[in-house]
Amino acid sequence: DQQVKQNSPSLSVQEGRISILNCDYTNSMFDYFLWYKKYPAEGPTFLISISSIKDKNEDGRFTVFLNKSAKHLSLHIVPSQPGDSAVYFCAASARWYMKTSYDKVIFGPGTSLSVIP
Amino acid sequence: GAVVSQHPSWVICKSGTSVKIECRSLDFQATTMFWYRQFPKQSLMLMATSNEGSKATYEQGVEKDKFLINHASLTLSTLTVTSAHPEDSSFYICSARDTAGAMGAKNIQYFGAGTRLSVL
């Protein structure tokens, strides 16, 4: 049972436009969410995170929105650039895991973003 | 620059041999590191949590005798694939958790570049 879902396996966006990547989760215990970007044959790179006490976090061209009632978050990239073409993973973790001296980050299946010049 | 170094990036070995992969946190101390495996076109699958000074915690279905983990210091964890077989061929990725927030926000996992293991 997937606890973190990214229902769009791929997304194509024109350069300069907005990219919106969506993520849904099922476990209401999750209270910390992260987005990672991954190029082929490389490890994921941390992009941005958000705690459940917030509904928005912005860092440059990247903004993450969290809707707790809907158990939904999204990553907005604006303006999109060709270098943004990669697989984006949504990830979630729960504070109670941290109390057990380790925490698990549950990753979604990823969305492959292609930014077309 | 990279904050987590993973070595080697690519290894080819014969069936039956053992392979060791190293994961080092470069700019912070990591009491907790994680080992993932990624199959083609699939997400990251957590294999085990590596805890400094104690035994690793393995996820269900992961053979602890097959995938030996040692976290001997606050900056180094190793994964040894013992008696590797072709079905162990995969992309292995480690991450280190920055608990104290030395790199910015606390508790962010930073990933190594991954190791491509090919078992012939």
mmCIF file of N, CA and C in Angstrom, chain A:
data_model
loop_
_atom_site.group_PDB
_atom_site.id
_atom_site.type_symbol
_atom_site.label_atom_id
_atom_site.label_comp_id
_atom_site.label_asym_id
_atom_site.label_seq_id
_atom_site.Cartn_x
_atom_site.Cartn_y
_atom_site.Cartn_z
ATOM 1 N N ASP A 1 0.853 -1.187 0.000
ATOM 2 C CA ASP A 1 0.000 0.000 0.000
ATOM 3 C C ASP A 1 0.891 1.241 0.000
ATOM 4 N N GLN A 2 0.781 2.036 -1.053
ATOM 5 C CA GLN A 2 1.616 3.224 -1.163
ATOM 6 C C GLN A 2 1.128 4.306 -0.227
ATOM 7 N N GLN A 3 1.999 4.753 0.650
ATOM 8 C CA GLN A 3 1.613 5.813 1.569
ATOM 9 C C GLN A 3 1.825 7.189 0.961
ATOM 10 N N VAL A 4 2.710 7.266 -0.018
ATOM 11 C CA VAL A 4 2.985 8.523 -0.715
ATOM 12 C C VAL A 4 2.780 8.271 -2.208
ATOM 13 N N LYS A 5 1.887 9.041 -2.790
ATOM 14 C CA LYS A 5 1.518 8.793 -4.172
ATOM 15 C C LYS A 5 1.835 9.997 -5.051
ATOM 16 N N GLN A 6 2.366 9.719 -6.200
ATOM 17 C CA GLN A 6 2.533 10.734 -7.220
ATOM 18 C C GLN A 6 1.877 10.149 -8.464
ATOM 19 N N ASN A 7 0.678 10.573 -8.715
ATOM 20 C CA ASN A 7 -0.145 9.901 -9.727
ATOM 21 C C ASN A 7 0.246 10.218 -11.158
ATOM 22 N N SER A 8 1.046 11.265 -11.344
ATOM 23 C CA SER A 8 1.499 11.570 -12.701
ATOM 24 C C SER A 8 2.930 11.070 -12.868
ATOM 25 N N PRO A 9 3.117 10.018 -13.647
ATOM 26 C CA PRO A 9 4.486 9.523 -13.839
ATOM 27 C C PRO A 9 5.359 10.476 -14.660
ATOM 28 N N SER A 10 4.724 11.317 -15.468
ATOM 29 C CA SER A 10 5.509 12.240 -16.288
ATOM 30 C C SER A 10 4.733 13.529 -16.523
ATOM 31 N N LEU A 11 5.491 14.571 -16.832
ATOM 32 C CA LEU A 11 4.902 15.899 -17.060
ATOM 33 C C LEU A 11 5.809 16.653 -18.026
ATOM 34 N N SER A 12 5.199 17.281 -19.027
ATOM 35 C CA SER A 12 5.962 18.116 -19.967
ATOM 36 C C SER A 12 5.480 19.548 -19.875
ATOM 37 N N VAL A 13 6.431 20.465 -19.798
ATOM 38 C CA VAL A 13 6.103 21.880 -19.645
ATOM 39 C C VAL A 13 7.000 22.699 -20.564
ATOM 40 N N GLN A 14 6.463 23.760 -21.092
ATOM 41 C CA GLN A 14 7.251 24.660 -21.932
ATOM 42 C C GLN A 14 8.159 25.519 -21.047
ATOM 43 N N GLU A 15 9.347 25.757 -21.544
ATOM 44 C CA GLU A 15 10.287 26.629 -20.821
ATOM 45 C C GLU A 15 9.628 27.971 -20.510
ATOM 46 N N GLY A 16 9.846 28.426 -19.273
ATOM 47 C CA GLY A 16 9.282 29.711 -18.871
ATOM 48 C C GLY A 16 7.924 29.623 -18.205
ATOM 49 N N ARG A 17 7.246 28.487 -18.427
ATOM 50 C CA ARG A 17 5.926 28.316 -17.821
ATOM 51 C C ARG A 17 6.063 27.695 -16.434
ATOM 52 N N ILE A 18 4.947 27.531 -15.769
ATOM 53 C CA ILE A 18 4.953 26.954 -14.435
ATOM 54 C C ILE A 18 4.837 25.434 -14.511
ATOM 55 N N SER A 19 5.641 24.756 -13.698
ATOM 56 C CA SER A 19 5.519 23.299 -13.530
ATOM 57 C C SER A 19 4.867 23.049 -12.186
ATOM 58 N N ILE A 20 3.853 22.210 -12.184
ATOM 59 C CA ILE A 20 3.172 21.859 -10.936
ATOM 60 C C ILE A 20 3.223 20.352 -10.773
ATOM 61 N N LEU A 21 3.914 19.920 -9.740
ATOM 62 C CA LEU A 21 4.014 18.482 -9.459
ATOM 63 C C LEU A 21 3.203 18.185 -8.208
ATOM 64 N N ASN A 22 2.388 17.180 -8.299
ATOM 65 C CA ASN A 22 1.461 16.866 -7.214
ATOM 66 C C ASN A 22 1.841 15.605 -6.449
ATOM 67 N N CYS A 23 1.410 15.576 -5.208
ATOM 68 C CA CYS A 23 1.724 14.456 -4.321
ATOM 69 C C CYS A 23 0.581 14.297 -3.322
ATOM 70 N N ASP A 24 0.175 13.083 -3.097
ATOM 71 C CA ASP A 24 -0.853 12.792 -2.098
ATOM 72 C C ASP A 24 -0.313 11.766 -1.105
ATOM 73 N N TYR A 25 -0.757 11.872 0.129
ATOM 74 C CA TYR A 25 -0.322 10.900 1.125
ATOM 75 C C TYR A 25 -1.519 10.374 1.892
ATOM 76 N N THR A 26 -1.346 9.216 2.481
ATOM 77 C CA THR A 26 -2.472 8.582 3.163
ATOM 78 C C THR A 26 -2.315 8.557 4.680
ATOM 79 N N ASN A 27 -1.089 8.610 5.151
ATOM 80 C CA ASN A 27 -0.850 8.476 6.584
ATOM 81 C C ASN A 27 -0.951 9.828 7.275
ATOM 82 N N SER A 28 -1.939 10.003 8.122
ATOM 83 C CA SER A 28 -2.141 11.287 8.790
ATOM 84 C C SER A 28 -1.057 11.573 9.840
ATOM 85 N N MET A 29 -0.216 10.571 10.116
ATOM 86 C CA MET A 29 0.891 10.785 11.052
ATOM 87 C C MET A 29 2.037 11.563 10.416
ATOM 88 N N PHE A 30 2.074 11.625 9.113
ATOM 89 C CA PHE A 30 3.157 12.365 8.452
ATOM 90 C C PHE A 30 3.058 13.849 8.801
ATOM 91 N N ASP A 31 4.179 14.414 9.183
ATOM 92 C CA ASP A 31 4.148 15.828 9.525
ATOM 93 C C ASP A 31 5.328 16.596 8.954
ATOM 94 N N TYR A 32 6.069 15.973 8.083
ATOM 95 C CA TYR A 32 7.200 16.660 7.465
ATOM 96 C C TYR A 32 7.336 16.126 6.057
ATOM 97 N N PHE A 33 7.444 17.043 5.107
ATOM 98 C CA PHE A 33 7.406 16.643 3.709
ATOM 99 C C PHE A 33 8.574 17.263 2.960
ATOM 100 N N LEU A 34 9.084 16.511 2.017
ATOM 101 C CA LEU A 34 10.273 16.948 1.297
ATOM 102 C C LEU A 34 10.111 16.683 -0.191
ATOM 103 N N TRP A 35 10.804 17.469 -0.977
ATOM 104 C CA TRP A 35 10.903 17.217 -2.408
ATOM 105 C C TRP A 35 12.373 17.049 -2.772
ATOM 106 N N TYR A 36 12.632 16.010 -3.560
ATOM 107 C CA TYR A 36 13.965 15.748 -4.054
ATOM 108 C C TYR A 36 13.927 15.708 -5.577
ATOM 109 N N LYS A 37 15.043 16.068 -6.160
ATOM 110 C CA LYS A 37 15.206 16.044 -7.613
ATOM 111 C C LYS A 37 16.297 15.035 -7.926
ATOM 112 N N LYS A 38 16.080 14.241 -8.953
ATOM 113 C CA LYS A 38 17.064 13.218 -9.268
ATOM 114 C C LYS A 38 17.326 13.135 -10.766
ATOM 115 N N TYR A 39 18.608 13.204 -11.109
ATOM 116 C CA TYR A 39 19.041 12.956 -12.483
ATOM 117 C C TYR A 39 19.395 11.472 -12.606
ATOM 118 N N PRO A 40 19.365 10.925 -13.811
ATOM 119 C CA PRO A 40 19.708 9.517 -14.007
ATOM 120 C C PRO A 40 21.089 9.173 -13.460
ATOM 121 N N ALA A 41 21.203 8.043 -12.841
ATOM 122 C CA ALA A 41 22.468 7.520 -12.313
ATOM 123 C C ALA A 41 23.105 8.455 -11.281
ATOM 124 N N GLU A 42 22.309 9.271 -10.646
ATOM 125 C CA GLU A 42 22.813 10.109 -9.564
ATOM 126 C C GLU A 42 21.907 9.941 -8.346
ATOM 127 N N GLY A 43 22.415 10.369 -7.178
ATOM 128 C CA GLY A 43 21.584 10.354 -5.991
ATOM 129 C C GLY A 43 20.627 11.535 -5.995
ATOM 130 N N PRO A 44 19.534 11.438 -5.263
ATOM 131 C CA PRO A 44 18.584 12.558 -5.180
ATOM 132 C C PRO A 44 19.206 13.780 -4.524
ATOM 133 N N THR A 45 18.776 14.935 -4.969
ATOM 134 C CA THR A 45 19.224 16.208 -4.398
ATOM 135 C C THR A 45 18.055 16.859 -3.684
ATOM 136 N N PHE A 46 18.272 17.236 -2.437
ATOM 137 C CA PHE A 46 17.217 17.876 -1.667
ATOM 138 C C PHE A 46 16.869 19.239 -2.271
ATOM 139 N N LEU A 47 15.572 19.497 -2.424
ATOM 140 C CA LEU A 47 15.111 20.758 -2.989
ATOM 141 C C LEU A 47 14.511 21.672 -1.935
ATOM 142 N N ILE A 48 13.464 21.179 -1.296
ATOM 143 C CA ILE A 48 12.699 22.026 -0.398
ATOM 144 C C ILE A 48 11.869 21.135 0.511
ATOM 145 N N SER A 49 11.565 21.634 1.692
ATOM 146 C CA SER A 49 10.758 20.859 2.630
ATOM 147 C C SER A 49 9.690 21.754 3.246
ATOM 148 N N ILE A 50 8.752 21.115 3.909
ATOM 149 C CA ILE A 50 7.712 21.862 4.604
ATOM 150 C C ILE A 50 7.235 21.058 5.794
ATOM 151 N N SER A 51 7.049 21.756 6.891
ATOM 152 C CA SER A 51 6.511 21.133 8.094
ATOM 153 C C SER A 51 4.999 21.260 8.069
ATOM 154 N N SER A 52 4.340 20.366 8.784
ATOM 155 C CA SER A 52 2.879 20.388 8.772
ATOM 156 C C SER A 52 2.282 21.607 9.457
ATOM 157 N N ILE A 53 3.104 22.387 10.139
ATOM 158 C CA ILE A 53 2.564 23.588 10.781
ATOM 159 C C ILE A 53 2.463 24.749 9.792
ATOM 160 N N LYS A 54 3.005 24.519 8.593
ATOM 161 C CA LYS A 54 2.940 25.552 7.555
ATOM 162 C C LYS A 54 2.083 25.070 6.394
ATOM 163 N N ASP A 55 1.636 26.008 5.574
ATOM 164 C CA ASP A 55 0.933 25.589 4.369
ATOM 165 C C ASP A 55 1.676 26.022 3.097
ATOM 166 N N LYS A 56 2.764 26.736 3.289
ATOM 167 C CA LYS A 56 3.531 27.181 2.126
ATOM 168 C C LYS A 56 4.971 27.423 2.530
ATOM 169 N N ASN A 57 5.879 27.038 1.650
ATOM 170 C CA ASN A 57 7.290 27.352 1.842
ATOM 171 C C ASN A 57 7.892 27.664 0.491
ATOM 172 N N GLU A 58 8.642 28.751 0.436
ATOM 173 C CA GLU A 58 9.158 29.230 -0.845
ATOM 174 C C GLU A 58 10.673 29.349 -0.789
ATOM 175 N N ASP A 59 11.317 28.927 -1.870
ATOM 176 C CA ASP A 59 12.765 29.051 -1.973
ATOM 177 C C ASP A 59 13.112 29.298 -3.433
ATOM 178 N N GLY A 60 13.295 30.568 -3.753
ATOM 179 C CA GLY A 60 13.630 30.920 -5.130
ATOM 180 C C GLY A 60 12.499 30.575 -6.075
ATOM 181 N N ARG A 61 12.808 29.766 -7.083
ATOM 182 C CA ARG A 61 11.791 29.392 -8.074
ATOM 183 C C ARG A 61 10.885 28.268 -7.582
ATOM 184 N N PHE A 62 11.204 27.704 -6.445
ATOM 185 C CA PHE A 62 10.475 26.546 -5.935
ATOM 186 C C PHE A 62 9.571 26.934 -4.766
ATOM 187 N N THR A 63 8.320 26.529 -4.854
ATOM 188 C CA THR A 63 7.359 26.747 -3.780
ATOM 189 C C THR A 63 6.619 25.445 -3.520
ATOM 190 N N VAL A 64 6.523 25.066 -2.261
ATOM 191 C CA VAL A 64 5.750 23.883 -1.905
ATOM 192 C C VAL A 64 4.519 24.327 -1.128
ATOM 193 N N PHE A 65 3.387 23.770 -1.522
ATOM 194 C CA PHE A 65 2.120 24.054 -0.856
ATOM 195 C C PHE A 65 1.629 22.774 -0.180
ATOM 196 N N LEU A 66 1.112 22.923 1.031
ATOM 197 C CA LEU A 66 0.601 21.770 1.765
ATOM 198 C C LEU A 66 -0.854 21.995 2.155
ATOM 199 N N ASN A 67 -1.689 21.045 1.815
ATOM 200 C CA ASN A 67 -3.095 21.066 2.201
ATOM 201 C C ASN A 67 -3.336 19.839 3.087
ATOM 202 N N LYS A 68 -3.267 20.055 4.379
ATOM 203 C CA LYS A 68 -3.335 18.930 5.315
ATOM 204 C C LYS A 68 -4.688 18.233 5.286
ATOM 205 N N SER A 69 -5.732 19.003 5.151
ATOM 206 C CA SER A 69 -7.074 18.392 5.178
ATOM 207 C C SER A 69 -7.265 17.461 3.990
ATOM 208 N N ALA A 70 -6.636 17.816 2.874
ATOM 209 C CA ALA A 70 -6.746 16.981 1.678
ATOM 210 C C ALA A 70 -5.617 15.975 1.586
ATOM 211 N N LYS A 71 -4.665 16.059 2.514
ATOM 212 C CA LYS A 71 -3.464 15.203 2.471
ATOM 213 C C LYS A 71 -2.805 15.322 1.096
ATOM 214 N N HIS A 72 -2.557 16.546 0.732
ATOM 215 C CA HIS A 72 -2.044 16.830 -0.609
ATOM 216 C C HIS A 72 -0.977 17.906 -0.522
ATOM 217 N N LEU A 73 0.081 17.713 -1.289
ATOM 218 C CA LEU A 73 1.055 18.782 -1.428
ATOM 219 C C LEU A 73 1.467 18.908 -2.884
ATOM 220 N N SER A 74 1.970 20.067 -3.208
ATOM 221 C CA SER A 74 2.393 20.296 -4.581
ATOM 222 C C SER A 74 3.670 21.127 -4.592
ATOM 223 N N LEU A 75 4.441 20.906 -5.628
ATOM 224 C CA LEU A 75 5.667 21.668 -5.862
ATOM 225 C C LEU A 75 5.467 22.503 -7.114
ATOM 226 N N HIS A 76 5.661 23.807 -6.982
ATOM 227 C CA HIS A 76 5.554 24.711 -8.116
ATOM 228 C C HIS A 76 6.951 25.192 -8.492
ATOM 229 N N ILE A 77 7.248 25.121 -9.766
ATOM 230 C CA ILE A 77 8.522 25.624 -10.265
ATOM 231 C C ILE A 77 8.193 26.699 -11.292
ATOM 232 N N VAL A 78 8.638 27.923 -10.994
ATOM 233 C CA VAL A 78 8.330 28.997 -11.933
ATOM 234 C C VAL A 78 9.450 30.041 -11.916
ATOM 235 N N PRO A 79 9.969 30.420 -13.073
ATOM 236 C CA PRO A 79 9.702 29.817 -14.366
ATOM 237 C C PRO A 79 10.479 28.516 -14.546
ATOM 238 N N SER A 80 9.923 27.593 -15.291
ATOM 239 C CA SER A 80 10.600 26.316 -15.548
ATOM 240 C C SER A 80 11.747 26.525 -16.527
ATOM 241 N N GLN A 81 12.827 25.794 -16.279
ATOM 242 C CA GLN A 81 14.009 25.881 -17.132
ATOM 243 C C GLN A 81 14.379 24.476 -17.614
ATOM 244 N N PRO A 82 15.030 24.377 -18.760
ATOM 245 C CA PRO A 82 15.405 23.037 -19.269
ATOM 246 C C PRO A 82 16.219 22.224 -18.264
ATOM 247 N N GLY A 83 17.030 22.889 -17.458
ATOM 248 C CA GLY A 83 17.826 22.194 -16.452
ATOM 249 C C GLY A 83 16.998 21.599 -15.330
ATOM 250 N N ASP A 84 15.718 21.965 -15.295
ATOM 251 C CA ASP A 84 14.829 21.381 -14.281
ATOM 252 C C ASP A 84 14.355 19.989 -14.693
ATOM 253 N N SER A 85 14.629 19.600 -15.915
ATOM 254 C CA SER A 85 14.206 18.280 -16.394
ATOM 255 C C SER A 85 14.886 17.189 -15.568
ATOM 256 N N ALA A 86 14.089 16.421 -14.857
ATOM 257 C CA ALA A 86 14.601 15.398 -13.939
ATOM 258 C C ALA A 86 13.404 14.644 -13.374
ATOM 259 N N VAL A 87 13.691 13.677 -12.531
ATOM 260 C CA VAL A 87 12.618 13.001 -11.794
ATOM 261 C C VAL A 87 12.493 13.664 -10.427
ATOM 262 N N TYR A 88 11.286 13.992 -10.053
ATOM 263 C CA TYR A 88 11.035 14.648 -8.779
ATOM 264 C C TYR A 88 10.320 13.677 -7.844
ATOM 265 N N PHE A 89 10.921 13.491 -6.683
ATOM 266 C CA PHE A 89 10.340 12.604 -5.673
ATOM 267 C C PHE A 89 9.750 13.423 -4.539
ATOM 268 N N CYS A 90 8.530 13.096 -4.208
ATOM 269 C CA CYS A 90 7.888 13.622 -3.012
ATOM 270 C C CYS A 90 8.185 12.632 -1.889
ATOM 271 N N ALA A 91 8.440 13.145 -0.689
ATOM 272 C CA ALA A 91 8.760 12.249 0.419
ATOM 273 C C ALA A 91 8.095 12.766 1.687
ATOM 274 N N ALA A 92 7.810 11.853 2.589
ATOM 275 C CA ALA A 92 7.133 12.235 3.831
ATOM 276 C C ALA A 92 7.716 11.471 4.998
ATOM 277 N N SER A 93 7.687 12.102 6.149
ATOM 278 C CA SER A 93 8.141 11.413 7.357
ATOM 279 C C SER A 93 7.249 11.824 8.524
ATOM 280 N N ALA A 94 7.356 11.056 9.601
ATOM 281 C CA ALA A 94 6.517 11.291 10.768
ATOM 282 C C ALA A 94 7.386 11.502 12.000
ATOM 283 N N ARG A 95 7.040 12.494 12.779
ATOM 284 C CA ARG A 95 7.845 12.846 13.953
ATOM 285 C C ARG A 95 7.966 11.689 14.921
ATOM 286 N N TRP A 96 6.923 10.872 14.994
ATOM 287 C CA TRP A 96 7.001 9.790 15.975
ATOM 288 C C TRP A 96 8.124 8.833 15.642
ATOM 289 N N TYR A 97 8.476 8.744 14.365
ATOM 290 C CA TYR A 97 9.610 7.901 14.006
ATOM 291 C C TYR A 97 10.879 8.419 14.664
ATOM 292 N N MET A 98 10.956 9.764 14.742
ATOM 293 C CA MET A 98 12.179 10.361 15.266
ATOM 294 C C MET A 98 12.318 10.052 16.749
ATOM 295 N N LYS A 99 11.191 9.861 17.401
ATOM 296 C CA LYS A 99 11.257 9.564 18.829
ATOM 297 C C LYS A 99 11.839 8.183 19.078
ATOM 298 N N THR A 100 11.826 7.365 18.062
ATOM 299 C CA THR A 100 12.385 6.030 18.219
ATOM 300 C C THR A 100 13.847 5.993 17.783
ATOM 301 N N SER A 101 14.441 7.163 17.737
ATOM 302 C CA SER A 101 15.863 7.325 17.434
ATOM 303 C C SER A 101 16.206 7.151 15.967
ATOM 304 N N TYR A 102 15.260 6.871 15.174
ATOM 305 C CA TYR A 102 15.526 6.908 13.748
ATOM 306 C C TYR A 102 14.236 7.296 13.061
ATOM 307 N N ASP A 103 14.339 7.837 11.897
ATOM 308 C CA ASP A 103 13.116 8.182 11.179
ATOM 309 C C ASP A 103 13.176 7.607 9.785
ATOM 310 N N LYS A 104 12.035 7.290 9.283
ATOM 311 C CA LYS A 104 11.952 6.812 7.912
ATOM 312 C C LYS A 104 11.384 7.913 7.054
ATOM 313 N N VAL A 105 11.942 8.048 5.906
ATOM 314 C CA VAL A 105 11.370 8.935 4.909
ATOM 315 C C VAL A 105 10.774 8.043 3.836
ATOM 316 N N ILE A 106 9.498 8.186 3.629
ATOM 317 C CA ILE A 106 8.802 7.370 2.636
ATOM 318 C C ILE A 106 8.732 8.150 1.329
ATOM 319 N N PHE A 107 9.237 7.558 0.283
ATOM 320 C CA PHE A 107 9.293 8.230 -1.008
ATOM 321 C C PHE A 107 8.124 7.818 -1.896
ATOM 322 N N GLY A 108 7.628 8.774 -2.663
ATOM 323 C CA GLY A 108 6.676 8.459 -3.710
ATOM 324 C C GLY A 108 7.396 7.876 -4.910
ATOM 325 N N PRO A 109 6.655 7.461 -5.917
ATOM 326 C CA PRO A 109 7.255 6.810 -7.083
ATOM 327 C C PRO A 109 7.964 7.765 -8.034
ATOM 328 N N GLY A 110 7.748 9.058 -7.870
ATOM 329 C CA GLY A 110 8.436 10.025 -8.717
ATOM 330 C C GLY A 110 7.625 10.482 -9.912
ATOM 331 N N THR A 111 7.897 11.701 -10.338
ATOM 332 C CA THR A 111 7.318 12.261 -11.570
ATOM 333 C C THR A 111 8.462 12.768 -12.421
ATOM 334 N N SER A 112 8.495 12.323 -13.645
ATOM 335 C CA SER A 112 9.545 12.756 -14.566
ATOM 336 C C SER A 112 9.105 14.040 -15.254
ATOM 337 N N LEU A 113 9.820 15.104 -15.005
ATOM 338 C CA LEU A 113 9.507 16.408 -15.587
ATOM 339 C C LEU A 113 10.406 16.669 -16.788
ATOM 340 N N SER A 114 9.792 17.049 -17.880
ATOM 341 C CA SER A 114 10.545 17.473 -19.077
ATOM 342 C C SER A 114 10.183 18.913 -19.374
ATOM 343 N N VAL A 115 11.190 19.761 -19.379
ATOM 344 C CA VAL A 115 10.965 21.163 -19.719
ATOM 345 C C VAL A 115 11.461 21.371 -21.143
ATOM 346 N N ILE A 116 10.546 21.745 -22.000
ATOM 347 C CA ILE A 116 10.837 21.849 -23.424
ATOM 348 C C ILE A 116 11.292 23.268 -23.761
ATOM 349 N N PRO A 117 12.475 23.378 -24.370
ATOM 350 C CA PRO A 117 12.971 24.728 -24.706
ATOM 351 C C PRO A 117 12.087 25.436 -25.725
#
